[in-house]
Coordinates of C-alpha atoms in Angstrom, one line a residue:
A67 CA 176.3 -92.6 -230.4
V68 CA 172.8 -92.0 -231.9
K69 CA 171.3 -94.5 -229.4
L70 CA 172.9 -92.8 -226.4
Y71 CA 171.9 -89.4 -227.7
G72 CA 168.3 -90.6 -228.3
D73 CA 168.0 -92.1 -224.8
S74 CA 169.2 -88.9 -223.2
T75 CA 166.8 -86.8 -225.3
I76 CA 163.9 -89.1 -224.4
A77 CA 164.7 -88.9 -220.7
L78 CA 164.7 -85.1 -220.9
F79 CA 161.5 -85.0 -222.9
T80 CA 159.7 -87.4 -220.5
H81 CA 160.8 -85.3 -217.6
F82 CA 159.3 -82.1 -219.1
D83 CA 156.1 -83.3 -220.7
G84 CA 155.3 -86.3 -218.6
E85 CA 155.5 -88.9 -221.4
S86 CA 155.7 -92.2 -219.6
Q87 CA 156.6 -94.5 -222.5
S88 CA 159.5 -93.8 -224.9
T89 CA 159.7 -94.7 -228.5
S90 CA 162.3 -97.2 -229.6
H91 CA 164.5 -96.2 -232.5
D92 CA 166.1 -99.6 -233.0
D93 CA 163.8 -100.6 -235.9
L94 CA 163.7 -97.1 -237.6
P95 CA 166.0 -96.0 -240.4
T96 CA 168.7 -93.7 -239.3
E97 CA 167.2 -90.6 -241.0
D98 CA 163.8 -91.2 -239.5
A99 CA 165.3 -91.7 -236.0
L100 CA 167.3 -88.5 -236.3
L101 CA 164.2 -86.6 -237.5
H102 CA 162.2 -87.9 -234.6
L103 CA 164.9 -86.9 -232.2
D104 CA 165.1 -83.4 -233.7
N105 CA 161.4 -82.9 -233.3
R106 CA 161.7 -83.9 -229.6
L107 CA 164.6 -81.5 -229.1
A108 CA 162.6 -78.7 -230.7
R109 CA 159.8 -79.4 -228.3
I110 CA 162.2 -79.3 -225.4
E111 CA 163.6 -76.0 -226.5
Q112 CA 160.0 -74.7 -226.8
L113 CA 159.2 -75.9 -223.2
E114 CA 162.4 -74.2 -221.9
A115 CA 161.5 -70.9 -223.6
E116 CA 158.0 -71.1 -222.0
L117 CA 159.4 -71.9 -218.6
H118 CA 161.8 -68.9 -218.9
G119 CA 159.0 -66.6 -219.9
M120 CA 156.9 -67.9 -216.9
R121 CA 159.8 -67.3 -214.5
I122 CA 160.2 -63.7 -215.8
A123 CA 156.4 -63.1 -215.4
V124 CA 156.3 -64.5 -211.9
Q125 CA 159.3 -62.3 -210.8
G126 CA 157.7 -59.2 -212.4
L127 CA 154.6 -59.9 -210.5
R128 CA 156.5 -60.2 -207.3
N129 CA 158.3 -56.9 -207.9
T130 CA 155.1 -55.0 -208.7
S131 CA 152.6 -56.5 -206.3
A132 CA 152.8 -55.5 -202.7
K133 CA 150.6 -58.4 -201.8
L134 CA 153.3 -60.9 -202.8
S135 CA 156.1 -59.0 -201.0
P136 CA 157.4 -61.0 -198.0
I137 CA 157.3 -57.8 -195.8
I138 CA 153.6 -57.6 -196.2
R139 CA 153.3 -60.7 -194.0
L140 CA 154.9 -58.9 -191.1
P141 CA 152.5 -58.2 -188.2
P142 CA 151.8 -54.5 -187.6
E143 CA 153.5 -54.7 -184.2
I144 CA 156.8 -55.7 -185.9
L145 CA 156.6 -52.9 -188.5
A146 CA 155.8 -50.4 -185.7
Y147 CA 158.9 -51.6 -183.8
I148 CA 161.1 -51.2 -186.9
I149 CA 159.8 -47.6 -187.4
T150 CA 160.6 -46.9 -183.8
I151 CA 164.1 -48.0 -184.3
G152 CA 164.5 -45.8 -187.3
A153 CA 163.2 -42.8 -185.4
D154 CA 165.8 -43.5 -182.7
E155 CA 168.5 -43.7 -185.3
D156 CA 167.6 -40.3 -186.6
R157 CA 168.3 -38.8 -183.2
L158 CA 171.7 -40.7 -182.9
I159 CA 172.8 -39.4 -186.3
I160 CA 172.0 -35.8 -185.3
E161 CA 173.9 -36.3 -182.0
E162 CA 176.9 -37.8 -183.8
K163 CA 176.9 -34.9 -186.3
E164 CA 176.9 -32.4 -183.5
A165 CA 179.7 -34.2 -181.7
L166 CA 181.8 -34.4 -184.9
M167 CA 181.4 -30.6 -185.5
D168 CA 182.4 -30.0 -181.8
E169 CA 185.6 -32.0 -182.4
D170 CA 186.4 -30.1 -185.6
G171 CA 186.0 -26.8 -183.9
D172 CA 183.6 -24.0 -184.4
S173 CA 181.9 -24.1 -187.8
S174 CA 181.0 -21.1 -189.9
D175 CA 177.5 -20.6 -191.2
D176 CA 178.6 -21.8 -194.6
D177 CA 180.1 -25.0 -193.2
M178 CA 177.5 -26.7 -191.0
G179 CA 178.3 -30.3 -192.0
P180 CA 175.9 -32.7 -193.6
P181 CA 172.2 -31.9 -193.3
D182 CA 170.0 -33.6 -190.7
P183 CA 168.5 -36.8 -192.0
P184 CA 164.9 -36.8 -193.2
H185 CA 162.5 -37.9 -190.5
F186 CA 162.4 -41.7 -190.8
P187 CA 158.7 -42.2 -189.8
T188 CA 157.7 -39.5 -192.3
L189 CA 159.5 -41.3 -195.1
V190 CA 157.9 -44.6 -194.1
S191 CA 154.4 -43.0 -194.0
H192 CA 154.7 -42.1 -197.7
V193 CA 155.4 -45.7 -198.9
C194 CA 151.9 -47.2 -198.9
R195 CA 148.6 -46.8 -197.1
R196 CA 149.2 -49.7 -194.7
W197 CA 152.6 -48.3 -193.6
R198 CA 151.2 -44.8 -193.2
Q199 CA 148.5 -46.0 -190.9
I200 CA 150.9 -48.0 -188.8
A201 CA 153.3 -45.0 -188.6
L202 CA 150.4 -42.7 -187.6
D203 CA 149.2 -45.2 -185.0
T204 CA 152.7 -45.4 -183.4
P205 CA 152.8 -42.3 -181.1
M206 CA 156.3 -42.7 -179.7
V207 CA 157.9 -41.9 -183.1
W208 CA 156.4 -38.4 -183.2
T209 CA 157.8 -37.2 -179.8
R210 CA 160.6 -34.9 -180.9
I211 CA 159.1 -31.4 -181.1
D212 CA 161.6 -29.0 -182.7
F213 CA 160.3 -25.4 -182.8
R214 CA 163.1 -24.3 -185.2
E215 CA 160.6 -24.9 -188.0
G216 CA 159.1 -21.4 -187.3
P217 CA 155.6 -20.1 -187.2
P218 CA 152.8 -21.1 -187.5
F219 CA 154.3 -24.4 -186.2
E220 CA 151.9 -26.6 -188.1
K221 CA 154.3 -29.6 -188.0
S222 CA 154.8 -29.2 -184.2
K223 CA 151.1 -29.0 -183.6
E224 CA 150.5 -32.1 -185.7
W225 CA 153.3 -34.1 -184.0
L226 CA 152.0 -33.1 -180.5
N227 CA 148.6 -34.6 -181.5
R228 CA 150.2 -37.7 -183.0
S229 CA 152.3 -38.3 -179.9
E230 CA 149.1 -38.6 -177.8
D231 CA 150.1 -39.2 -174.1
C232 CA 153.7 -40.2 -174.7
H233 CA 156.6 -38.3 -173.1
I234 CA 158.1 -35.8 -175.5
E235 CA 161.5 -34.2 -176.3
V236 CA 161.3 -30.4 -176.9
V237 CA 163.9 -28.3 -178.7
F238 CA 164.1 -24.5 -178.2
D239 CA 167.1 -23.4 -180.3
F240 CA 166.9 -19.6 -180.9
L241 CA 170.6 -18.9 -180.3
E242 CA 170.9 -16.9 -183.6
D243 CA 167.8 -14.8 -182.9
S244 CA 169.0 -11.5 -181.5
T245 CA 165.6 -10.1 -180.8
Q246 CA 164.7 -9.6 -177.1
L247 CA 162.5 -12.6 -176.0
E248 CA 159.7 -10.4 -174.6
E249 CA 159.3 -9.0 -178.1
N250 CA 159.8 -12.2 -179.9
E251 CA 156.4 -13.4 -181.0
T252 CA 157.8 -16.5 -182.5
V253 CA 159.1 -17.9 -179.2
M254 CA 155.9 -16.8 -177.3
A255 CA 153.7 -18.5 -179.9
A256 CA 155.7 -21.7 -179.5
L257 CA 155.3 -21.5 -175.7
D258 CA 151.6 -21.1 -176.1
I259 CA 151.4 -24.2 -178.2
L260 CA 153.6 -26.2 -175.8
Q261 CA 152.4 -25.1 -172.4
P262 CA 149.3 -27.5 -172.3
H263 CA 151.7 -30.4 -172.9
G264 CA 154.2 -29.4 -170.3
G265 CA 153.4 -32.4 -168.1
R266 CA 154.7 -34.7 -170.9
I267 CA 158.1 -33.1 -171.4
S268 CA 160.8 -35.6 -170.4
R269 CA 163.7 -34.2 -172.5
L270 CA 164.3 -30.4 -172.9
L271 CA 166.9 -28.6 -174.9
I272 CA 167.2 -24.8 -174.7
R273 CA 169.8 -22.7 -176.5
M274 CA 169.3 -18.9 -176.1
N275 CA 171.4 -15.7 -176.2
T276 CA 171.0 -14.8 -172.5
L277 CA 170.1 -16.4 -169.2
D278 CA 167.1 -14.0 -168.9
E279 CA 165.7 -15.4 -172.2
M280 CA 166.2 -18.9 -171.0
A281 CA 164.7 -18.2 -167.6
T282 CA 161.6 -16.8 -169.3
I283 CA 161.0 -20.1 -171.1
I284 CA 161.6 -22.2 -168.0
G285 CA 159.3 -19.9 -166.0
R286 CA 156.5 -20.3 -168.5
L287 CA 156.8 -24.0 -168.6
T288 CA 156.7 -24.3 -164.8
S289 CA 153.8 -21.9 -164.3
G290 CA 150.8 -22.9 -162.2
D291 CA 150.7 -26.4 -160.6
Q292 CA 152.4 -28.0 -163.7
T293 CA 155.5 -30.1 -163.0
L294 CA 158.0 -31.0 -165.6
P295 CA 158.8 -34.8 -165.5
L296 CA 162.2 -34.1 -166.9
K297 CA 164.8 -36.9 -167.2
A298 CA 167.2 -35.0 -169.6
L299 CA 168.0 -31.3 -169.6
A300 CA 170.4 -29.4 -171.9
L301 CA 170.9 -25.6 -171.4
S302 CA 173.2 -23.4 -173.5
V303 CA 173.5 -19.6 -173.6
D304 CA 175.8 -17.3 -175.7
E305 CA 176.4 -14.9 -172.9
A306 CA 176.8 -16.0 -169.3
D307 CA 176.1 -13.5 -166.6
G308 CA 175.4 -15.0 -163.2
D309 CA 173.2 -17.7 -161.7
L310 CA 170.3 -19.1 -163.7
L311 CA 168.0 -19.5 -160.6
A312 CA 168.6 -15.9 -159.6
R313 CA 166.7 -14.6 -162.7
E314 CA 163.6 -12.5 -162.0
S315 CA 161.5 -14.8 -164.2
L316 CA 162.3 -17.7 -161.8
H317 CA 161.6 -15.8 -158.6
G318 CA 159.9 -18.1 -156.0
K319 CA 160.5 -21.2 -158.1
A320 CA 163.8 -22.3 -156.6
G321 CA 162.2 -25.3 -154.9
T322 CA 160.5 -26.4 -158.1
L323 CA 163.7 -26.1 -160.1
K324 CA 165.7 -27.9 -157.5
A325 CA 163.3 -30.8 -157.6
I326 CA 163.6 -30.9 -161.4
L327 CA 167.4 -30.9 -161.3
E328 CA 167.6 -33.6 -158.7
G329 CA 165.4 -35.9 -160.7
L330 CA 167.5 -35.7 -163.8
E331 CA 169.3 -38.6 -165.5
E332 CA 171.0 -36.5 -168.1
L333 CA 172.4 -32.9 -167.6
E334 CA 174.3 -30.7 -170.1
L335 CA 175.3 -27.1 -169.2
D336 CA 177.0 -24.7 -171.5
R337 CA 177.8 -21.4 -169.9
V338 CA 174.9 -21.9 -167.5
H339 CA 175.6 -21.6 -163.8
I340 CA 173.4 -23.1 -161.1
P341 CA 173.8 -23.0 -157.3
W342 CA 175.9 -26.2 -156.9
N343 CA 175.8 -26.1 -153.1
L344 CA 172.0 -26.2 -153.1
V345 CA 171.4 -29.0 -155.6
S346 CA 171.8 -32.7 -154.7
F347 CA 171.8 -34.8 -157.9
N348 CA 170.7 -38.4 -157.6
G349 CA 171.5 -41.0 -160.2
L350 CA 172.9 -39.0 -163.1
K351 CA 173.8 -41.1 -166.1
I352 CA 175.1 -38.4 -168.4
L353 CA 176.9 -35.2 -167.2
K354 CA 178.4 -32.6 -169.6
L355 CA 179.8 -29.4 -168.4
Q356 CA 181.1 -26.8 -170.9
S357 CA 182.6 -23.3 -170.6
L358 CA 181.9 -22.8 -166.9
E359 CA 183.9 -19.9 -165.6
K360 CA 185.1 -19.2 -162.2
P361 CA 183.8 -18.3 -159.6
E362 CA 180.4 -19.8 -160.7
S363 CA 181.9 -23.2 -161.6
P364 CA 181.6 -26.0 -159.0
T365 CA 184.5 -26.5 -156.5
P366 CA 186.3 -29.9 -156.5
Q367 CA 184.3 -30.8 -153.3
Q368 CA 181.0 -30.0 -155.0
L369 CA 181.8 -31.9 -158.1
H370 CA 183.0 -34.8 -156.0
A371 CA 179.6 -34.9 -154.2
I372 CA 177.7 -34.8 -157.5
L373 CA 179.8 -37.7 -159.0
S374 CA 179.7 -39.7 -155.7
A375 CA 175.9 -39.6 -155.9
S376 CA 175.9 -40.9 -159.5
P377 CA 177.5 -44.4 -159.4
N378 CA 175.7 -45.3 -162.6
L379 CA 177.3 -42.5 -164.6
E380 CA 177.8 -43.6 -168.3
V381 CA 179.1 -40.4 -169.9
F382 CA 181.1 -37.6 -168.4
E383 CA 182.4 -34.6 -170.3
I384 CA 184.0 -31.5 -169.1
Y385 CA 185.2 -28.9 -171.6
D386 CA 186.8 -25.5 -171.1
S387 CA 185.8 -25.5 -167.5
D388 CA 188.0 -24.9 -164.5
L389 CA 187.0 -26.0 -161.0
E390 CA 186.8 -23.2 -158.4
G391 CA 189.4 -23.6 -155.7
S392 CA 191.6 -26.6 -155.1
F393 CA 191.8 -29.8 -153.0
E394 CA 194.5 -31.6 -151.0
R395 CA 195.9 -35.0 -152.1
N396 CA 194.0 -37.1 -149.5
E397 CA 191.0 -34.8 -149.0
L398 CA 188.8 -36.5 -151.6
S399 CA 188.4 -40.3 -152.0
P400 CA 188.6 -42.0 -155.4
I401 CA 185.2 -42.7 -157.1
V402 CA 184.6 -45.9 -159.0
F403 CA 182.2 -45.8 -162.0
P404 CA 181.5 -49.4 -163.1
K405 CA 179.3 -48.3 -166.0
L406 CA 181.3 -45.3 -167.3
Q407 CA 181.8 -45.8 -171.0
T408 CA 182.7 -42.3 -172.4
L409 CA 185.0 -39.7 -170.8
K410 CA 185.9 -36.5 -172.7
L411 CA 188.2 -33.9 -171.1
S412 CA 189.3 -30.7 -172.8
L413 CA 191.0 -27.4 -171.9
M414 CA 191.4 -28.0 -168.2
D415 CA 193.7 -26.4 -165.7
G416 CA 196.0 -28.3 -163.3
T417 CA 193.4 -28.7 -160.6
T418 CA 190.7 -30.0 -162.9
T419 CA 193.1 -32.3 -164.7
R420 CA 194.3 -33.8 -161.4
F421 CA 190.7 -34.2 -160.2
A422 CA 189.8 -36.2 -163.3
F423 CA 192.8 -38.5 -163.6
Q424 CA 193.4 -39.0 -159.9
L425 CA 189.9 -39.5 -158.5
I426 CA 188.0 -41.2 -161.4
T427 CA 188.3 -44.9 -161.8
A428 CA 186.4 -46.4 -164.8
P429 CA 187.3 -50.1 -165.3
K430 CA 184.9 -50.5 -168.3
L431 CA 185.8 -47.2 -170.1
A432 CA 185.5 -47.6 -173.8
I433 CA 186.1 -44.0 -175.2
L434 CA 188.6 -41.4 -173.8
R435 CA 189.2 -38.1 -175.5
A436 CA 191.5 -35.7 -173.7
D437 CA 193.2 -32.6 -175.1
G438 CA 194.5 -29.3 -173.9
F439 CA 194.8 -30.4 -170.2
D440 CA 197.5 -29.2 -167.9
I441 CA 199.7 -31.8 -166.3
S442 CA 202.4 -29.5 -165.0
G443 CA 200.4 -26.6 -163.4
G444 CA 198.5 -26.3 -160.2
S445 CA 199.8 -25.6 -156.7
S446 CA 199.1 -29.0 -155.5
I447 CA 201.3 -30.8 -158.1
Q448 CA 204.9 -31.0 -157.0
S449 CA 206.6 -31.6 -160.3
T450 CA 206.1 -32.4 -163.9
V451 CA 207.5 -35.9 -163.3
D452 CA 204.8 -36.6 -160.7
A453 CA 202.2 -35.1 -163.0
G454 CA 203.3 -37.3 -165.9
K455 CA 202.4 -40.3 -163.8
L456 CA 198.8 -39.3 -163.6
L457 CA 197.8 -40.7 -166.9
P458 CA 199.6 -44.1 -166.7
A459 CA 198.2 -44.6 -163.2
F460 CA 194.7 -43.7 -164.6
F461 CA 195.1 -46.3 -167.4
D462 CA 196.2 -49.0 -165.0
R463 CA 192.8 -48.8 -163.4
I464 CA 191.1 -49.6 -166.7
E465 CA 190.7 -53.2 -167.8
P466 CA 193.3 -53.8 -170.6
T467 CA 190.8 -54.8 -173.3
S468 CA 188.0 -52.3 -172.4
L469 CA 189.3 -49.1 -174.0
R470 CA 188.5 -49.0 -177.8
I471 CA 189.0 -45.3 -178.7
L472 CA 191.8 -43.1 -177.4
H473 CA 192.4 -39.5 -178.4
I474 CA 195.1 -37.5 -176.6
I475 CA 196.2 -34.0 -177.7
Q476 CA 198.9 -32.9 -175.2
D477 CA 202.4 -31.5 -175.8
E478 CA 204.0 -32.3 -172.4
L479 CA 203.7 -36.1 -172.4
T480 CA 206.8 -38.0 -173.3
D481 CA 207.3 -40.9 -175.6
S482 CA 207.6 -43.2 -172.6
N483 CA 204.3 -41.9 -171.2
F484 CA 202.6 -42.8 -174.4
L485 CA 204.2 -46.3 -174.4
D486 CA 203.0 -46.8 -170.8
I487 CA 199.4 -45.8 -171.8
L488 CA 199.4 -48.1 -174.9
S489 CA 200.8 -51.0 -172.9
A490 CA 197.9 -50.8 -170.6
S491 CA 195.3 -50.6 -173.4
R492 CA 195.7 -53.6 -175.6
G493 CA 192.1 -53.5 -176.9
L494 CA 192.4 -50.2 -178.7
E495 CA 190.8 -49.9 -182.2
E496 CA 191.4 -46.2 -182.8
I497 CA 194.3 -44.0 -181.7
Q498 CA 194.8 -40.3 -182.2
F499 CA 197.7 -38.4 -180.8
G500 CA 198.5 -34.7 -181.5
D501 CA 200.5 -31.6 -180.8
N502 CA 203.5 -33.6 -179.5
T503 CA 207.0 -33.6 -180.8
S504 CA 208.0 -36.4 -178.4
I505 CA 206.3 -39.1 -180.4
S506 CA 209.1 -40.8 -182.2
P507 CA 209.7 -43.7 -184.6
G508 CA 210.1 -45.9 -181.5
L509 CA 206.4 -45.6 -180.7
L510 CA 205.5 -46.7 -184.3
K511 CA 208.0 -49.5 -183.9
W512 CA 206.2 -50.6 -180.8
L513 CA 202.9 -50.6 -182.6
E514 CA 204.4 -53.0 -185.3
G515 CA 204.4 -55.8 -182.7
K516 CA 207.0 -58.3 -181.7
E517 CA 209.1 -60.4 -184.1
D518 CA 207.1 -63.6 -183.2
G519 CA 204.0 -62.0 -184.7
A520 CA 202.4 -60.9 -181.4
S521 CA 201.0 -57.5 -182.1
A522 CA 200.7 -54.5 -179.8
C523 CA 197.1 -53.3 -179.9
P524 CA 196.0 -56.3 -182.1
N525 CA 192.6 -54.7 -182.8
L526 CA 194.0 -51.4 -184.0
K527 CA 192.2 -50.2 -187.2
S528 CA 192.7 -46.4 -187.2
L529 CA 195.8 -44.4 -186.4
K530 CA 195.7 -40.5 -186.5
L531 CA 198.7 -38.3 -185.8
D532 CA 198.4 -34.5 -185.8
S533 CA 201.4 -32.2 -185.5
C534 CA 203.7 -35.0 -184.4
S535 CA 206.9 -34.0 -186.2
G536 CA 209.1 -36.6 -184.5
I537 CA 208.1 -39.5 -186.8
T538 CA 209.6 -40.3 -190.1
S539 CA 208.3 -41.6 -193.5
D540 CA 210.4 -44.8 -193.1
S541 CA 208.9 -45.6 -189.7
V542 CA 205.4 -45.1 -191.1
K543 CA 206.1 -47.5 -194.0
K544 CA 207.5 -50.1 -191.6
L545 CA 204.4 -49.9 -189.4
V546 CA 202.0 -50.3 -192.3
K547 CA 204.0 -53.3 -193.8
A548 CA 204.4 -55.0 -190.4
R549 CA 200.8 -54.9 -189.5
K550 CA 199.7 -56.0 -192.9
A551 CA 202.1 -58.9 -192.8
A552 CA 200.8 -59.9 -189.4
G553 CA 197.2 -60.0 -190.7
R554 CA 196.2 -56.9 -188.7
P555 CA 196.3 -54.1 -191.3
L556 CA 195.4 -50.5 -190.7
Q557 CA 192.1 -49.4 -192.3
T558 CA 192.6 -45.6 -191.6
L559 CA 195.8 -43.6 -191.5
S560 CA 195.9 -39.9 -191.0
L561 CA 199.1 -37.8 -190.8
K562 CA 198.6 -34.1 -190.5
Y563 CA 201.5 -31.6 -190.2
C564 CA 203.9 -34.4 -189.2
S565 CA 206.7 -33.4 -191.7
V566 CA 206.5 -36.7 -193.6
D567 CA 206.8 -35.2 -197.0
E568 CA 208.7 -38.0 -198.9
E569 CA 207.9 -38.0 -202.6
G570 CA 205.5 -40.8 -203.5
L571 CA 204.6 -41.6 -199.9
E572 CA 200.9 -40.9 -200.3
E573 CA 200.6 -43.1 -203.3
W574 CA 202.5 -45.9 -201.5
L575 CA 200.2 -45.7 -198.5
K576 CA 197.0 -45.6 -200.5
A577 CA 198.0 -48.8 -202.2
R578 CA 198.1 -50.5 -198.8
V579 CA 195.7 -48.6 -196.5
P580 CA 192.0 -48.1 -197.6
K581 CA 191.7 -44.6 -196.2
V582 CA 194.7 -42.3 -196.1
T583 CA 194.9 -38.6 -195.2
L584 CA 198.2 -36.7 -195.6
E585 CA 198.5 -32.9 -194.9
D586 CA 201.5 -30.8 -194.3
D587 CA 202.2 -27.2 -193.4
S588 CA 202.7 -26.3 -197.1
D589 CA 199.1 -27.3 -197.9
E590 CA 197.8 -24.9 -195.3
D591 CA 200.2 -22.1 -196.4
E592 CA 199.0 -22.4 -200.0
D593 CA 195.4 -22.2 -198.9
N594 CA 196.2 -19.1 -196.8
D595 CA 198.1 -17.5 -199.6
E596 CA 195.2 -17.8 -201.9
G597 CA 192.9 -15.9 -199.5
D598 CA 195.3 -13.3 -198.0
L599 CA 194.7 -10.6 -200.7
D600 CA 191.0 -11.2 -200.8
D601 CA 190.6 -11.1 -197.1
L602 CA 192.5 -7.7 -197.0
G603 CA 190.5 -6.3 -199.9
L604 CA 193.7 -5.9 -201.9
A605 CA 192.7 -7.9 -205.0
M606 CA 193.9 -6.1 -208.1
T607 CA 192.4 -6.3 -211.6
D608 CA 194.2 -5.9 -214.9
E609 CA 192.9 -2.3 -215.2
E610 CA 194.1 -1.2 -211.8
G611 CA 197.6 0.0 -211.0
P612 CA 200.7 0.0 -213.1
D613 CA 201.6 -2.8 -215.5
V614 CA 204.7 -4.1 -213.6
E615 CA 205.8 -7.4 -212.2
M616 CA 206.6 -7.6 -208.5
T617 CA 207.8 -10.3 -206.2
D618 CA 205.7 -11.4 -203.2
E619 CA 208.0 -9.5 -200.9
E620 CA 207.8 -6.3 -202.9
L621 CA 204.0 -6.6 -203.1
W622 CA 203.7 -6.8 -199.3

């Protein structure tokens, strides 16, 4: 045993200190041999401690020295590209935040959602001298000029200089400023700063109180021989009162504005009316129409002409806008959009609903959000039965695995309508249905899949039901268990005002689904009860009124 132990020790020692010849212990007394081995083991322990200390020192050096960091070896061009991606992500996060707030409804001043992210290039420029110089030498990351910062607009001036000759995105958002624009020195000062750079504006967002204020800004930006090379335009006003191009500030500039509109790739209008019959759009990729009222809204024929001239359309949204007039069944031909990815339709009358679902074909559609649309109204629709076929026929024209997100809030569709829609959309990852009492346990049973394990909507991760009182707690439990057993569990489950108030249901679901939301009418009633007296100014302190007990009914 001593010989084997000694041989192993010598091998280790030779490996660590480079000793080439080992000492034999065969002729040594046992005590001397053990003493020699103990000395060698102590030396090995000392070497191990030294190695451990060296390893800690080297790691500490790596952590504290930028020169040894692997990222320092990246070429400046690669770092500049990474910073550019981060700047693009900032804009996407802001857009997603605004879209989420739109879906949740109007927000109060005290509930404006999460704050905008800090500007990524600015953060990067404060890391080290090298990164700062690279960020400052990358003009395309300083191209979003937002005048909401307020005077004296030092940041906007600096970013305009840093952006050099790049195209810029400009934001004029003074919707909450009630001052007349002619007397608003803030806006005028911003225009003075921006006007020399007008030839670089490729994206322009204007939110104002009135069309006159908006027309003043556009008039200043198009003054002289300057042409705006716009590719994206978003216009929003709080009060709509006529045609934008008819404003006095834009007198004589109809041709210039027509040329600008026809060169756009992205257009968003909120309560802003333009002469639809005079503008011929070419190659729109994004079109968003919101709160366009009759008679200034486009006719079906005019919208059909706009969409027909935009075969590469990728996003189409129409919200709270009714088309002026009507159209016959065979008057307008269907339009195929091979690149359309997102379609959002909300608060539409019968004519607009029929236009969207009857004439639009989007084989590659990935996102559909539709709520508050009318499938039974409209003089051209013969019956509710025929109207109920609009959606299934529309989904039949979409490739079965293309659609990923489906939101439908509609109270007139039947359970069979929903089954027809889901049967044609096997690639769904997120489903939200709302305001419909026809949705029954049978629909949840269909989502469980077949007994052989084949699942309906195998990629489904999120299911949200809002005000669908036809379902039961038992059907929800069976759905969760069936999909988990099939290896396709739900990741998100939201049930709001669905009358599934079984005791212990929420705990049962949270043990099986990562993200669960359950709300019922009683939750909302309790919240309302807490605020009713305060809202009416009827809060009573202990010192006020008689010291009597009253029921809620007696109090009211």
